[in-house]
mmCIF file of C-alpha atoms in Angstrom:
data_model
loop_
_atom_site.group_PDB
_atom_site.id
_atom_site.type_symbol
_atom_site.label_atom_id
_atom_site.label_comp_id
_atom_site.label_asym_id
_atom_site.label_seq_id
_atom_site.Cartn_x
_atom_site.Cartn_y
_atom_site.Cartn_z
ATOM 1 C CA MET A 1 127.447 98.906 93.312
ATOM 2 C CA GLY A 2 128.155 102.548 94.222
ATOM 3 C CA TRP A 3 131.888 101.803 94.367
ATOM 4 C CA LEU A 4 131.794 100.988 90.632
ATOM 5 C CA SER A 5 129.720 103.920 89.417
ATOM 6 C CA ARG A 6 132.524 106.399 88.723
ATOM 7 C CA PRO A 7 134.786 104.034 86.725
ATOM 8 C CA VAL A 8 131.789 102.593 84.872
ATOM 9 C CA ARG A 9 130.598 106.061 83.851
ATOM 10 C CA THR A 10 134.093 106.771 82.543
ATOM 11 C CA PHE A 11 135.063 103.513 80.880
ATOM 12 C CA GLY A 12 131.697 101.984 79.995
ATOM 13 C CA PRO A 13 131.115 104.107 76.878
ATOM 14 C CA LEU A 14 134.805 103.710 75.922
ATOM 15 C CA GLY A 15 134.534 99.954 75.507
ATOM 16 C CA GLY A 16 133.778 98.729 79.019
ATOM 17 C CA TYR A 17 130.206 97.833 78.174
ATOM 18 C CA GLN A 18 131.370 95.814 75.174
ATOM 19 C CA VAL A 19 133.905 93.928 77.304
ATOM 20 C CA ALA A 20 131.223 93.147 79.891
ATOM 21 C CA LYS A 21 128.891 91.954 77.139
ATOM 22 C CA HIS A 22 131.534 89.477 75.965
ATOM 23 C CA ILE A 23 132.285 88.218 79.496
ATOM 24 C CA CYS A 24 128.552 87.806 80.215
ATOM 25 C CA LYS A 25 127.748 86.117 76.895
ATOM 26 C CA HIS A 26 125.949 83.188 78.542
ATOM 27 C CA GLN A 27 124.553 85.071 81.564
ATOM 28 C CA PRO A 28 121.133 86.453 80.493
ATOM 29 C CA ARG A 29 120.098 89.819 81.842
ATOM 30 C CA ILE A 30 116.475 90.211 82.864
ATOM 31 C CA LEU A 31 115.277 93.822 82.947
ATOM 32 C CA MET A 32 112.404 94.951 85.170
ATOM 33 C CA TYR A 33 109.906 97.742 84.411
ATOM 34 C CA HIS A 34 106.613 98.690 86.070
ATOM 35 C CA ARG A 35 104.913 101.853 84.817
ATOM 36 C CA PHE A 36 105.073 103.893 81.583
ATOM 37 C CA SER A 37 104.127 107.522 81.100
ATOM 38 C CA ASN A 38 104.183 110.416 78.663
ATOM 39 C CA PRO A 39 105.147 113.017 79.850
ATOM 40 C CA PRO A 40 107.841 111.308 81.948
ATOM 41 C CA VAL A 41 107.313 110.496 85.621
ATOM 42 C CA THR A 42 110.261 109.940 87.942
ATOM 43 C CA GLY A 43 110.906 106.233 88.386
ATOM 44 C CA TRP A 44 108.770 105.197 85.420
ATOM 45 C CA ALA A 45 109.696 104.639 81.768
ATOM 46 C CA SER A 46 108.754 107.140 79.069
ATOM 47 C CA PRO A 47 108.235 106.230 75.394
ATOM 48 C CA ASP A 48 111.294 108.140 74.148
ATOM 49 C CA TYR A 49 113.716 106.360 76.446
ATOM 50 C CA PHE A 50 112.009 102.986 76.123
ATOM 51 C CA ASP A 51 112.194 103.242 72.325
ATOM 52 C CA ARG A 52 115.947 103.883 72.562
ATOM 53 C CA GLN A 53 116.388 100.941 74.908
ATOM 54 C CA VAL A 54 114.359 98.458 72.854
ATOM 55 C CA LYS A 55 116.206 99.460 69.668
ATOM 56 C CA TYR A 56 119.550 99.094 71.480
ATOM 57 C CA ILE A 57 118.602 95.575 72.630
ATOM 58 C CA LYS A 58 117.327 94.623 69.180
ATOM 59 C CA ASP A 59 120.515 95.841 67.473
ATOM 60 C CA ARG A 60 123.086 94.422 69.921
ATOM 61 C CA TYR A 61 121.535 91.515 71.827
ATOM 62 C CA ASN A 62 119.169 88.584 71.396
ATOM 63 C CA PRO A 63 115.809 89.482 72.956
ATOM 64 C CA TYR A 64 113.597 86.756 74.427
ATOM 65 C CA SER A 65 110.499 86.537 76.526
ATOM 66 C CA LEU A 66 111.222 84.805 79.821
ATOM 67 C CA VAL A 67 109.397 81.631 78.837
ATOM 68 C CA GLU A 68 111.287 81.540 75.519
ATOM 69 C CA LEU A 69 114.573 81.859 77.400
ATOM 70 C CA LEU A 70 113.764 78.872 79.598
ATOM 71 C CA GLN A 71 112.430 76.830 76.694
ATOM 72 C CA TYR A 72 115.756 77.402 74.916
ATOM 73 C CA GLN A 73 117.646 76.309 78.033
ATOM 74 C CA ARG A 74 115.515 73.164 78.290
ATOM 75 C CA GLU A 75 116.043 72.270 74.636
ATOM 76 C CA PHE A 76 119.776 72.984 74.363
ATOM 77 C CA GLY A 77 120.960 72.502 77.948
ATOM 78 C CA LYS A 78 122.377 76.016 78.212
ATOM 79 C CA MET A 79 121.335 79.644 77.997
ATOM 80 C CA PRO A 80 121.363 81.357 74.583
ATOM 81 C CA PRO A 81 124.190 83.800 73.875
ATOM 82 C CA HIS A 82 123.737 87.510 74.574
ATOM 83 C CA ALA A 83 120.168 87.068 75.816
ATOM 84 C CA VAL A 84 118.188 89.976 77.248
ATOM 85 C CA VAL A 85 114.652 89.700 78.605
ATOM 86 C CA ILE A 86 112.319 92.660 79.093
ATOM 87 C CA THR A 87 109.812 92.058 81.892
ATOM 88 C CA VAL A 88 107.026 94.329 83.141
ATOM 89 C CA ASP A 89 105.109 93.816 86.384
ATOM 90 C CA ASP A 90 101.494 94.139 87.495
ATOM 91 C CA GLY A 91 99.416 94.744 84.365
ATOM 92 C CA TYR A 92 98.766 98.487 84.143
ATOM 93 C CA ARG A 93 97.049 99.797 81.020
ATOM 94 C CA ASP A 94 99.944 102.173 80.293
ATOM 95 C CA PHE A 95 101.954 99.145 79.104
ATOM 96 C CA TYR A 96 99.496 98.751 76.230
ATOM 97 C CA ASP A 97 99.403 102.495 75.546
ATOM 98 C CA TYR A 98 103.139 103.229 75.546
ATOM 99 C CA ALA A 99 105.354 100.116 75.681
ATOM 100 C CA PHE A 100 103.546 97.589 73.486
ATOM 101 C CA PRO A 101 103.596 99.787 70.334
ATOM 102 C CA ILE A 102 107.376 100.111 70.685
ATOM 103 C CA LEU A 103 107.892 96.376 71.186
ATOM 104 C CA ARG A 104 105.713 95.731 68.151
ATOM 105 C CA LYS A 105 107.626 98.342 66.110
ATOM 106 C CA TYR A 106 110.927 96.531 66.671
ATOM 107 C CA ASN A 107 109.405 93.023 66.789
ATOM 108 C CA VAL A 108 110.852 92.433 70.261
ATOM 109 C CA PRO A 109 109.209 89.956 72.662
ATOM 110 C CA ALA A 110 108.718 90.629 76.362
ATOM 111 C CA THR A 111 107.023 89.174 79.431
ATOM 112 C CA LEU A 112 104.185 90.928 81.242
ATOM 113 C CA PHE A 113 103.370 89.576 84.708
ATOM 114 C CA ALA A 114 99.647 90.026 85.368
ATOM 115 C CA THR A 115 97.921 90.268 88.746
ATOM 116 C CA THR A 116 94.662 88.560 87.801
ATOM 117 C CA GLY A 117 92.374 90.145 90.396
ATOM 118 C CA PHE A 118 93.611 93.538 89.210
ATOM 119 C CA ILE A 119 92.992 92.638 85.546
ATOM 120 C CA ASP A 120 89.487 91.498 86.507
ATOM 121 C CA GLY A 121 88.887 94.943 88.050
ATOM 122 C CA ARG A 122 88.090 93.424 91.445
ATOM 123 C CA LEU A 123 90.865 95.220 93.320
ATOM 124 C CA TRP A 124 93.378 98.013 93.103
ATOM 125 C CA LEU A 125 97.004 97.331 93.775
ATOM 126 C CA TRP A 126 97.548 98.346 97.376
ATOM 127 C CA PRO A 127 100.444 100.842 96.829
ATOM 128 C CA ASP A 128 98.095 102.766 94.534
ATOM 129 C CA LYS A 129 95.671 103.210 97.413
ATOM 130 C CA ILE A 130 98.450 104.852 99.412
ATOM 131 C CA THR A 131 99.270 107.068 96.417
ATOM 132 C CA TRP A 132 95.579 107.973 96.063
ATOM 133 C CA ILE A 133 95.370 108.998 99.737
ATOM 134 C CA LEU A 134 98.467 111.176 99.510
ATOM 135 C CA GLU A 135 97.323 112.876 96.306
ATOM 136 C CA ARG A 136 94.331 114.197 98.277
ATOM 137 C CA LEU A 137 96.286 115.231 101.309
ATOM 138 C CA ASN A 138 97.444 118.802 101.853
ATOM 139 C CA TYR A 139 97.238 118.889 105.626
ATOM 140 C CA ILE A 140 97.099 116.347 108.445
ATOM 141 C CA PRO A 141 95.011 117.948 111.205
ATOM 142 C CA ASN A 142 96.012 115.739 114.150
ATOM 143 C CA ASP A 143 98.734 113.348 115.248
ATOM 144 C CA PHE A 144 97.545 109.745 115.336
ATOM 145 C CA LEU A 145 98.915 106.260 115.866
ATOM 146 C CA ILE A 146 97.984 103.429 113.534
ATOM 147 C CA ASN A 147 99.461 99.926 113.674
ATOM 148 C CA SER A 148 102.344 101.253 115.808
ATOM 149 C CA LEU A 149 103.128 103.875 113.139
ATOM 150 C CA LYS A 150 102.900 107.489 114.276
ATOM 151 C CA VAL A 151 101.519 109.976 111.744
ATOM 152 C CA LYS A 152 102.289 113.576 112.607
ATOM 153 C CA SER A 153 100.070 116.580 111.964
ATOM 154 C CA GLY A 154 101.037 119.434 109.682
ATOM 155 C CA PRO A 155 101.071 120.588 106.051
ATOM 156 C CA VAL A 156 101.941 118.084 103.323
ATOM 157 C CA ASP A 157 103.799 119.267 100.222
ATOM 158 C CA ASP A 158 105.242 117.224 97.342
ATOM 159 C CA ASN A 159 108.387 116.315 99.266
ATOM 160 C CA GLY A 160 106.274 115.368 102.242
ATOM 161 C CA ARG A 161 104.101 113.126 100.079
ATOM 162 C CA ARG A 162 107.168 111.294 98.778
ATOM 163 C CA GLU A 163 108.500 110.751 102.282
ATOM 164 C CA LEU A 164 105.137 109.620 103.633
ATOM 165 C CA TRP A 165 104.712 107.247 100.672
ATOM 166 C CA LYS A 166 108.053 105.597 101.433
ATOM 167 C CA GLN A 167 107.258 105.415 105.140
ATOM 168 C CA TRP A 168 103.742 104.004 104.722
ATOM 169 C CA VAL A 169 104.724 101.479 102.052
ATOM 170 C CA ALA A 170 107.678 100.318 104.152
ATOM 171 C CA HIS A 171 105.364 99.821 107.117
ATOM 172 C CA ALA A 172 102.828 97.926 105.002
ATOM 173 C CA LEU A 173 105.569 95.551 103.860
ATOM 174 C CA LEU A 174 106.524 94.732 107.457
ATOM 175 C CA VAL A 175 103.126 93.420 108.534
ATOM 176 C CA SER A 176 100.976 90.500 107.453
ATOM 177 C CA ASP A 177 98.831 90.760 104.340
ATOM 178 C CA GLU A 178 95.656 91.112 106.419
ATOM 179 C CA GLU A 179 97.200 93.773 108.663
ATOM 180 C CA LYS A 180 98.425 95.667 105.590
ATOM 181 C CA HIS A 181 94.894 96.097 104.246
ATOM 182 C CA VAL A 182 93.582 97.071 107.700
ATOM 183 C CA PHE A 183 96.394 99.632 107.943
ATOM 184 C CA ILE A 184 95.570 101.208 104.559
ATOM 185 C CA ARG A 185 91.824 101.354 105.304
ATOM 186 C CA GLY A 186 92.662 102.866 108.679
ATOM 187 C CA LEU A 187 94.755 105.599 107.075
ATOM 188 C CA ALA A 188 91.876 106.557 104.805
ATOM 189 C CA ASP A 189 89.388 106.528 107.700
ATOM 190 C CA ARG A 190 91.558 108.663 109.986
ATOM 191 C CA LEU A 191 92.075 111.185 107.177
ATOM 192 C CA GLY A 192 88.382 111.349 106.281
ATOM 193 C CA LEU A 193 88.703 109.712 102.855
ATOM 194 C CA VAL A 194 86.570 107.055 101.162
ATOM 195 C CA PHE A 195 88.036 104.942 98.359
ATOM 196 C CA PRO A 196 86.087 104.925 95.059
ATOM 197 C CA ASP A 197 84.273 101.708 94.243
ATOM 198 C CA SER A 198 86.103 101.312 90.933
ATOM 199 C CA ILE A 199 89.783 101.641 90.066
ATOM 200 C CA PRO A 200 90.621 105.276 89.119
ATOM 201 C CA GLY A 201 91.911 105.853 85.599
ATOM 202 C CA ALA A 202 95.425 106.729 86.787
ATOM 203 C CA PHE A 203 95.767 103.185 88.126
ATOM 204 C CA ALA A 204 93.737 101.376 85.456
ATOM 205 C CA PRO A 205 94.564 97.757 84.531
ATOM 206 C CA LEU A 206 94.828 96.139 81.143
ATOM 207 C CA SER A 207 91.787 94.296 79.825
ATOM 208 C CA TRP A 208 91.698 90.623 78.931
ATOM 209 C CA ASN A 209 91.117 91.614 75.297
ATOM 210 C CA GLN A 210 94.330 93.652 75.341
ATOM 211 C CA LEU A 211 96.194 90.731 76.879
ATOM 212 C CA HIS A 212 94.813 88.457 74.139
ATOM 213 C CA GLU A 213 96.055 90.852 71.476
ATOM 214 C CA MET A 214 99.511 91.150 72.980
ATOM 215 C CA GLN A 215 99.839 87.423 73.565
ATOM 216 C CA ALA A 216 99.017 86.816 69.897
ATOM 217 C CA PHE A 217 101.896 89.144 68.972
ATOM 218 C CA GLY A 218 104.380 87.284 71.174
ATOM 219 C CA ILE A 219 104.191 88.961 74.567
ATOM 220 C CA GLU A 220 104.240 86.288 77.248
ATOM 221 C CA ILE A 221 101.553 86.863 79.902
ATOM 222 C CA GLY A 222 103.026 85.480 83.094
ATOM 223 C CA GLY A 223 101.637 85.044 86.587
ATOM 224 C CA HIS A 224 101.860 87.616 89.405
ATOM 225 C CA THR A 225 99.341 86.166 91.916
ATOM 226 C CA VAL A 226 95.661 87.053 92.280
ATOM 227 C CA THR A 227 95.844 89.934 94.772
ATOM 228 C CA HIS A 228 99.567 90.906 94.891
ATOM 229 C CA PRO A 229 100.456 90.016 98.500
ATOM 230 C CA SER A 230 103.969 89.522 99.792
ATOM 231 C CA LEU A 231 104.014 85.736 99.586
ATOM 232 C CA GLY A 232 106.528 85.584 102.409
ATOM 233 C CA ARG A 233 103.921 87.088 104.769
ATOM 234 C CA VAL A 234 100.936 84.839 104.081
ATOM 235 C CA SER A 235 100.078 81.311 105.194
ATOM 236 C CA PRO A 236 101.113 78.344 103.032
ATOM 237 C CA ALA A 237 97.440 77.848 102.147
ATOM 238 C CA GLN A 238 97.040 81.449 100.980
ATOM 239 C CA ALA A 239 100.314 81.300 99.032
ATOM 240 C CA ARG A 240 99.062 78.196 97.231
ATOM 241 C CA SER A 241 95.723 79.868 96.515
ATOM 242 C CA GLU A 242 97.438 82.994 95.115
ATOM 243 C CA ILE A 243 99.820 81.040 92.864
ATOM 244 C CA PHE A 244 97.453 78.313 91.647
ATOM 245 C CA GLY A 245 94.500 80.714 91.406
ATOM 246 C CA CYS A 246 96.495 83.067 89.205
ATOM 247 C CA ARG A 247 97.518 80.140 86.983
ATOM 248 C CA ASP A 248 93.918 78.990 86.616
ATOM 249 C CA VAL A 249 92.565 82.429 85.695
ATOM 250 C CA LEU A 250 95.290 82.943 83.083
ATOM 251 C CA LYS A 251 94.464 79.550 81.597
ATOM 252 C CA GLU A 252 90.728 80.345 81.584
ATOM 253 C CA HIS A 253 91.118 83.672 79.765
ATOM 254 C CA LEU A 254 94.234 83.151 77.651
ATOM 255 C CA GLY A 255 94.412 79.417 77.044
ATOM 256 C CA GLU A 256 96.799 76.731 78.147
ATOM 257 C CA ARG A 257 100.466 77.379 77.438
ATOM 258 C CA GLU A 258 103.750 77.492 79.305
ATOM 259 C CA ARG A 259 104.214 80.601 81.425
ATOM 260 C CA THR A 260 106.555 82.030 84.040
ATOM 261 C CA PHE A 261 105.874 83.692 87.399
ATOM 262 C CA CYS A 262 106.944 86.821 89.291
ATOM 263 C CA TYR A 263 106.961 87.092 93.107
ATOM 264 C CA PRO A 264 105.141 90.297 94.178
ATOM 265 C CA ASN A 265 107.502 92.914 95.612
ATOM 266 C CA GLY A 266 110.225 90.333 95.088
ATOM 267 C CA GLN A 267 112.673 91.287 97.841
ATOM 268 C CA PRO A 268 114.404 88.747 100.126
ATOM 269 C CA SER A 269 111.797 89.251 102.867
ATOM 270 C CA ASP A 270 109.058 88.286 100.388
ATOM 271 C CA PHE A 271 110.230 84.664 100.148
ATOM 272 C CA ASN A 272 110.396 81.450 102.065
ATOM 273 C CA ASP A 273 111.716 78.027 101.059
ATOM 274 C CA LEU A 274 108.198 76.791 100.244
ATOM 275 C CA LEU A 275 107.473 79.238 97.423
ATOM 276 C CA PRO A 276 109.738 78.041 94.589
ATOM 277 C CA GLU A 277 108.361 74.521 95.000
ATOM 278 C CA LEU A 278 104.776 75.820 94.916
ATOM 279 C CA VAL A 279 105.494 77.768 91.736
ATOM 280 C CA ARG A 280 107.071 74.690 90.155
ATOM 281 C CA GLU A 281 104.154 72.508 91.271
ATOM 282 C CA ALA A 282 101.706 74.971 89.686
ATOM 283 C CA GLY A 283 103.415 74.339 86.353
ATOM 284 C CA PHE A 284 105.201 77.648 85.849
ATOM 285 C CA LEU A 285 108.438 77.144 83.940
ATOM 286 C CA GLY A 286 110.416 79.559 86.101
ATOM 287 C CA ALA A 287 110.124 82.642 88.322
ATOM 288 C CA VAL A 288 111.836 85.956 88.997
ATOM 289 C CA THR A 289 112.690 88.155 91.957
ATOM 290 C CA ALA A 290 112.970 91.956 91.903
ATOM 291 C CA PHE A 291 116.620 92.484 92.796
ATOM 292 C CA PRO A 292 120.029 91.635 91.309
ATOM 293 C CA ASP A 293 122.931 89.783 92.858
ATOM 294 C CA ALA A 294 125.623 87.299 91.879
ATOM 295 C CA VAL A 295 123.178 84.375 91.641
ATOM 296 C CA GLY A 296 121.838 85.743 88.345
ATOM 297 C CA THR A 297 119.762 83.118 86.513
ATOM 298 C CA ARG A 298 121.341 80.091 88.213
ATOM 299 C CA ASP A 299 118.096 78.941 89.833
ATOM 300 C CA ARG A 300 115.217 79.158 87.357
ATOM 301 C CA TYR A 301 112.656 79.597 90.153
ATOM 302 C CA LEU A 302 114.595 82.481 91.753
ATOM 303 C CA MET A 303 116.062 84.350 88.789
ATOM 304 C CA ARG A 304 117.289 87.848 89.569
ATOM 305 C CA ARG A 305 116.300 91.005 87.689
ATOM 306 C CA HIS A 306 117.794 94.437 87.067
ATOM 307 C CA VAL A 307 115.834 97.675 87.455
ATOM 308 C CA SER A 308 115.380 99.731 84.300
ATOM 309 C CA GLY A 309 113.638 102.953 83.358
ATOM 310 C CA ASP A 310 114.627 106.350 82.018
ATOM 311 C CA ASP A 311 118.046 106.285 83.716
ATOM 312 C CA MET A 312 120.247 105.329 80.751
ATOM 313 C CA PHE A 313 123.318 104.787 82.954
ATOM 314 C CA GLN A 314 121.414 102.166 84.945
ATOM 315 C CA PHE A 315 120.100 100.643 81.705
ATOM 316 C CA HIS A 316 123.599 100.266 80.232
ATOM 317 C CA LYS A 317 124.974 98.822 83.491
ATOM 318 C CA ALA A 318 122.185 96.277 83.559
ATOM 319 C CA VAL A 319 121.974 95.261 79.915
ATOM 320 C CA SER A 320 125.748 94.994 79.394
ATOM 321 C CA GLY A 321 126.257 92.765 82.427
ATOM 322 C CA VAL A 322 128.340 95.296 84.364
ATOM 323 C CA GLU A 323 125.879 95.292 87.262
ATOM 324 C CA TRP A 324 125.916 91.491 87.484
ATOM 325 C CA LEU A 325 129.723 91.413 87.277
ATOM 326 C CA GLY A 326 129.913 93.934 90.114
ATOM 327 C CA HIS A 327 127.875 91.610 92.311
ATOM 328 C CA VAL A 328 130.020 88.647 91.315
ATOM 329 C CA LEU A 329 133.148 90.555 92.308
ATOM 330 C CA ARG A 330 131.668 91.379 95.692
ATOM 331 C CA ARG A 331 129.870 88.007 96.070
ATOM 332 C CA GLU A 332 126.713 89.819 97.169
ATOM 333 C CA TYR A 333 124.314 86.930 97.657
ATOM 334 C CA LEU A 334 121.285 88.698 99.101
ATOM 335 C CA LEU A 335 119.168 85.549 99.180
ATOM 336 C CA LYS A 336 120.821 82.198 99.833
ATOM 337 C CA PRO A 337 118.473 79.266 100.382
ATOM 338 C CA SER A 338 120.484 76.153 101.127
ATOM 339 C CA TYR A 339 120.100 74.754 97.628
ATOM 340 C CA ILE A 340 121.586 77.961 96.158
ATOM 341 C CA ALA A 341 124.183 78.677 98.822
ATOM 342 C CA ASP A 342 125.739 75.222 98.642
ATOM 343 C CA GLU A 343 126.191 75.485 94.893
ATOM 344 C CA ALA A 344 127.444 79.046 95.054
ATOM 345 C CA GLU A 345 130.260 78.554 97.562
#
């Protein structure tokens, strides 16, 4: 999409976004958020920007939760016009603190995908453990090798922490789920750190009571597995346990109702052909990935999403449909299972 950035920045505000909105009338855009913070944190969403974005969607588009979008499609045989869906992953407490009041203010629905083991307080999300290690690291005393990854000695500043975070997370995503947890424990051990027994406040999850409250308002609480593994790197039995177990816990705490699902991490390497069928079998009405391409919402168990946050240029590209149109022009099908590829050609 870099090839489009300069003309979009120029012509988008001059009417380009409005043209894209008209062209994409029946192609819903699904926006993806994760964390919220005040004061702002790079890569997260802050209340000021999120308020502007929710108001913009309310004034110019038709907002839906993801399950409402698919219920409309089932009832009418097509997608609603000018539909935009706000989705938020994982289930951090900052959604309740910062995002939910804004959604309630504008009476805009959304979908929150909850990792049930995290909500129960039984586990931290594994990237947060890497963040926690790095926040306590100012110096690495010795070179060491762990899981084929070499960690070099030396001082660690803020830039170094960012680079190490990218490197360690990338490595964790390349190995099996079991190896990932061994790798993260090994990092802590080699650096002389012991994880707290409970989840630190900076990484705190929502409570079931908060989820009840938000569900009563109209926030869909969707599924995001039990422990947040890459489902493409676990056995079929574990994938089934993660998907069905998440469904059962949501039903136990929040009652029986139609819900949708989000694949953890959600990149092409996090899938296999088995997963959409498992999600369908578990009774979820649809599911989303974590990247955009030309497929859009064509397959309801592999619907694409667009990143959003405090970058208003990215927000306008995503919500207007410009980003999707760019992928259509380039035919960038990042993930093409046979049942999608055949239809797409």
